[in-house]
Coordinates of C-alpha atoms in Angstrom, one line a residue:
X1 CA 146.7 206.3 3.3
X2 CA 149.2 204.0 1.5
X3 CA 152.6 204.3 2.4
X4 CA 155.0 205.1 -0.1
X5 CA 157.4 202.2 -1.9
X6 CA 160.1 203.8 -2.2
X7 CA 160.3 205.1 1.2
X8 CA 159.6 201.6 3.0
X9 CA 162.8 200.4 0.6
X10 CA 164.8 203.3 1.7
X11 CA 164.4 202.1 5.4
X12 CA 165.0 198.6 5.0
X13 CA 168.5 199.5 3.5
X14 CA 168.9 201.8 6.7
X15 CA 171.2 199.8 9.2
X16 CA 169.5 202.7 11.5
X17 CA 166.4 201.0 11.3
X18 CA 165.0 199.3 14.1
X19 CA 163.1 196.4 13.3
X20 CA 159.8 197.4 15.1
X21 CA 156.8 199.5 14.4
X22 CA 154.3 200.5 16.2
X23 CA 150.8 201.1 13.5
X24 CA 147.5 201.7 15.4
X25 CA 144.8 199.8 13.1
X26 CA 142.1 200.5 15.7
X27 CA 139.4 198.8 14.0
X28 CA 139.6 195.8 10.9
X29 CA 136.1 196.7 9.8
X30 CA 136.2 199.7 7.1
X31 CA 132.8 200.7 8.0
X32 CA 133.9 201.7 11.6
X33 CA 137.1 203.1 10.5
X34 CA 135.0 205.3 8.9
X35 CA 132.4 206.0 11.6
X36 CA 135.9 206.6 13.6
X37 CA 137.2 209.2 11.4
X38 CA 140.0 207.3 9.6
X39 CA 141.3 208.2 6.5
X40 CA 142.4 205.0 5.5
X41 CA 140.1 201.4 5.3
X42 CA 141.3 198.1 6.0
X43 CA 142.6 196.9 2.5
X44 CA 144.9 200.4 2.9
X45 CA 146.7 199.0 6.3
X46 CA 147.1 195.4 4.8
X47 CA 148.3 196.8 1.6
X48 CA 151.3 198.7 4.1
X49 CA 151.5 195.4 5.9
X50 CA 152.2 193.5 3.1
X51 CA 155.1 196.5 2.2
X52 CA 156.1 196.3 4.7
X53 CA 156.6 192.5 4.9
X54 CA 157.9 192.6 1.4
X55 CA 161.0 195.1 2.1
X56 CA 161.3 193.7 6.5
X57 CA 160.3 190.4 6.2
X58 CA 161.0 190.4 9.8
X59 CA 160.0 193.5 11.1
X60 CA 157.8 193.6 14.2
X61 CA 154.5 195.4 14.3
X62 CA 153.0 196.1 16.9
X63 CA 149.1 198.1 17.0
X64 CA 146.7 199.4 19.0
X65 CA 143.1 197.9 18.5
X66 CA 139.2 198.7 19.7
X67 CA 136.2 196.9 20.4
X68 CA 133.1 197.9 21.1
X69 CA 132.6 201.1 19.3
X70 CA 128.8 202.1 18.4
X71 CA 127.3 200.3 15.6
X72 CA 129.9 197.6 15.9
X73 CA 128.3 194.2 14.5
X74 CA 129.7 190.8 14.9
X75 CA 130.7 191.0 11.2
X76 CA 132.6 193.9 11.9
X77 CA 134.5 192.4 14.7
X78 CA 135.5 189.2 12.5
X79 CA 137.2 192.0 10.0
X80 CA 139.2 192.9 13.3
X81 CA 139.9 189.1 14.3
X82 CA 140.8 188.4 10.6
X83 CA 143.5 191.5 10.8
X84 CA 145.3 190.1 13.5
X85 CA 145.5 186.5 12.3
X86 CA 146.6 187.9 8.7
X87 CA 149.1 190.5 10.3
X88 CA 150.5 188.4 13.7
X89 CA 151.0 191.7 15.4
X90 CA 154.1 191.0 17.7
X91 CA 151.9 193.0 20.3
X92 CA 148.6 195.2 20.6
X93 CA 147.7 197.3 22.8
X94 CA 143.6 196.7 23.2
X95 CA 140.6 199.2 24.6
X96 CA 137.2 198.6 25.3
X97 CA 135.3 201.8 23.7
X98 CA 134.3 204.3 26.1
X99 CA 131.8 207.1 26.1
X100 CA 133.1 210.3 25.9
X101 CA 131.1 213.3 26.3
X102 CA 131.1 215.8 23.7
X103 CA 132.5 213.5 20.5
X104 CA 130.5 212.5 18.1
X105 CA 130.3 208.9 19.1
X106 CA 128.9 209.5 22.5
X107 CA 125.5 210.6 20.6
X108 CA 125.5 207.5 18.2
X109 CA 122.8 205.3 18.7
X110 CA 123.5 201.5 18.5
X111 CA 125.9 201.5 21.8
X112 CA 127.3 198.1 22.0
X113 CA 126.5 196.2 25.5
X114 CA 129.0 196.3 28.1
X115 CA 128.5 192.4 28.2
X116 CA 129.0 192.3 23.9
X117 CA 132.3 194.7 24.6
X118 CA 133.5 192.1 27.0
X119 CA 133.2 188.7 25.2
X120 CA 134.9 190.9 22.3
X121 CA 138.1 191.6 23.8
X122 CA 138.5 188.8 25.7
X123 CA 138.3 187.2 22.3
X124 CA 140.5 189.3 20.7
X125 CA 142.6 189.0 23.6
X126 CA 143.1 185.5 23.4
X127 CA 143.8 185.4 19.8
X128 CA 146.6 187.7 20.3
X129 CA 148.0 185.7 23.6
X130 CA 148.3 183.2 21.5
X131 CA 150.2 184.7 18.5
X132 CA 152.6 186.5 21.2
X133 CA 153.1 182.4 22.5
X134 CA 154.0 181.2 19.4
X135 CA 156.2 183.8 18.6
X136 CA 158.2 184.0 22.3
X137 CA 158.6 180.0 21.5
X138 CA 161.3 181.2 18.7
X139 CA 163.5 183.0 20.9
X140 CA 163.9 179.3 23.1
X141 CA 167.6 178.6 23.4
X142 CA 168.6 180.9 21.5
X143 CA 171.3 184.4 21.8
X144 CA 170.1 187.5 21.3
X145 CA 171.2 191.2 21.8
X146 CA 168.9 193.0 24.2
X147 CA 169.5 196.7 25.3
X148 CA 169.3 196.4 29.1
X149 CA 166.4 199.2 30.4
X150 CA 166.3 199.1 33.8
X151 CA 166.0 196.9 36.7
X152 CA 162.6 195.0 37.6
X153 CA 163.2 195.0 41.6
X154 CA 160.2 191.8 42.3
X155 CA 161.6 189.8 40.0
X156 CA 165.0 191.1 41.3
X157 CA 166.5 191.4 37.6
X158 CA 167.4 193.3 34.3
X159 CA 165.0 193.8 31.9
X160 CA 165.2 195.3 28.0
X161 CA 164.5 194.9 24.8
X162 CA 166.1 193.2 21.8
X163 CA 166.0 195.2 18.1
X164 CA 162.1 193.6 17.8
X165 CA 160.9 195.1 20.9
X166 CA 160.6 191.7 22.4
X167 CA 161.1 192.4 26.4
X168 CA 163.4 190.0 28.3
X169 CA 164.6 189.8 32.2
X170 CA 168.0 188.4 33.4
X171 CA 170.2 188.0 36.0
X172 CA 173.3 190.2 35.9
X173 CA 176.5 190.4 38.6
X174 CA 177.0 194.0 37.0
X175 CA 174.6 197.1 36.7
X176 CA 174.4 196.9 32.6
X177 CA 171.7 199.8 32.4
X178 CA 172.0 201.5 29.3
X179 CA 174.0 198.9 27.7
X180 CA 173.7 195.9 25.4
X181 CA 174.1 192.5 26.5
X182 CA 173.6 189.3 25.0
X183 CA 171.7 187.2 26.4
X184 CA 170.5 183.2 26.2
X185 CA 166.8 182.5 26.0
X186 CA 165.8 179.7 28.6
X187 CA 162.2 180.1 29.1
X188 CA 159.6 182.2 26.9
X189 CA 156.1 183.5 28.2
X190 CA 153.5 185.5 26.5
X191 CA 155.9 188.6 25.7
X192 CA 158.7 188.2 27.7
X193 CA 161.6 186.0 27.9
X194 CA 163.4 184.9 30.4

C-alpha cells in the first residue's frame, strides 16, 4: 500500500522524528510478494522509498529481506538485488526461507535447493556489506551525537546509537548510560564506528 503524502510531509516537519525506519520489503520480486501474501508489489515500496527520500532525504531505512522462498527463480532474486542497490538500505536484516509446517508454502512445489538458498544470501549479503562500508566511511573524523545504550564488556566500552541508528563504541571515564554524548569517529567497520 502507498503511503500517504501528506503524512510522510507531516513527519519530516516533526523535530520528534527520528531519522530511521525500519520497512520489511521481504522479497523485490512482485510475483513472490504475492505468493507471500503481500499486499503491496515492488513498484508500491519504491514509490514509498522515493517519498520518503523526497520529504528525508537523509533518513535511514533499514528492512528485512528473504531468499529462497518456493518458486523463487534467478530473475526473481535480481528484482531483490536490484532493491537494495536502488534503496542503500542502511541495514537488513536477512533469512534463508524455512519450511514451516502447516502454511501454505510448506506444500508449494518448486522448493528452492538448500545449495541455491545459500549462494543467494551470501550474495545478497555481500551487496549489502558493502553498501553498510561505504556508508560507515562518512561518519570518518567526524562528531556526532550518539545516545549511549549500554556497555559492551569484551570490547570493554560504551556503545549507542546516533539519530540514524548507526551503532558506535567508545571509551568513557564516566558511566553515560542513558545519556547523549558526542562523540569523534576514528575508525568505521561494516555498521559500527568506532
Amino acid at each position: 500500500k502507498d503511503l500517504s503524502e501528506k503524512l510522510v510531509e507531516t513527519l519530516s516537519k516533526s523535530d520528534k522524528t527520528c531519522r530511521s525506519i525500519h520497512l520489511p520489503i521481504q522479497a523485490g520480486s512482485t510475483r513472490i510478494l504475492k505468493l507471500m501474501n503481500r499486499k503491496y508489489t515492488k513498484e508500491n515500496y519504491l514509490h514509498n522509498i522515493n517519498l520518503i527520500r523526497k520529504y528525508m532525504p537523509d533518513m535511514a531505512i533499514t528492512t528485512d529481506i528473504m531468499v529462497g522462498f518456493p518458486t523463487e527463480t534467478e530473475e526473481d532474486f535480481l528484482n531483490t538485488m536490484d532493491v537494495v542497490e536502488k534503496v542503500q538500505f542502511s541495514g537488513a536484516f536477512t533469512f534463508i526461507y524455512s519450511k514451516r509446517e502447516g502454511t501454505p508454502a510448506a506444500k508449494m512445489e518448486c522448493q528452492i535447493p538448500e545449495d541455491v538458498s545459500k549462494n543467494r544470501i551470501m550474495r545478497l549479503i555481500d551487496l549489502q556489506n558493502s553498501i553498510n562500508r561505504k556508508q560507515s566511511e562518512q561518519y570518518l573524523n567526524k562528531i556526532i551525537e550518539i545516545l549511549c545504550e549500554g556497555y559492551d564488556q569484551k570490547k570493554n566500552m560504551y556503545l549507542g546509537r546516533d539519530t540514524y541508528g548507526r551503532m558506535a563504541y567508545f571509551e568513557s571515564d564516566s558511566d553515560c548510560i542513558g545519556q547523549f554524548v558526542n562523540v569523534r569517529i576514528i575508525k568505521t567497520g561494516g555498521i559500527s564506528l568506532i
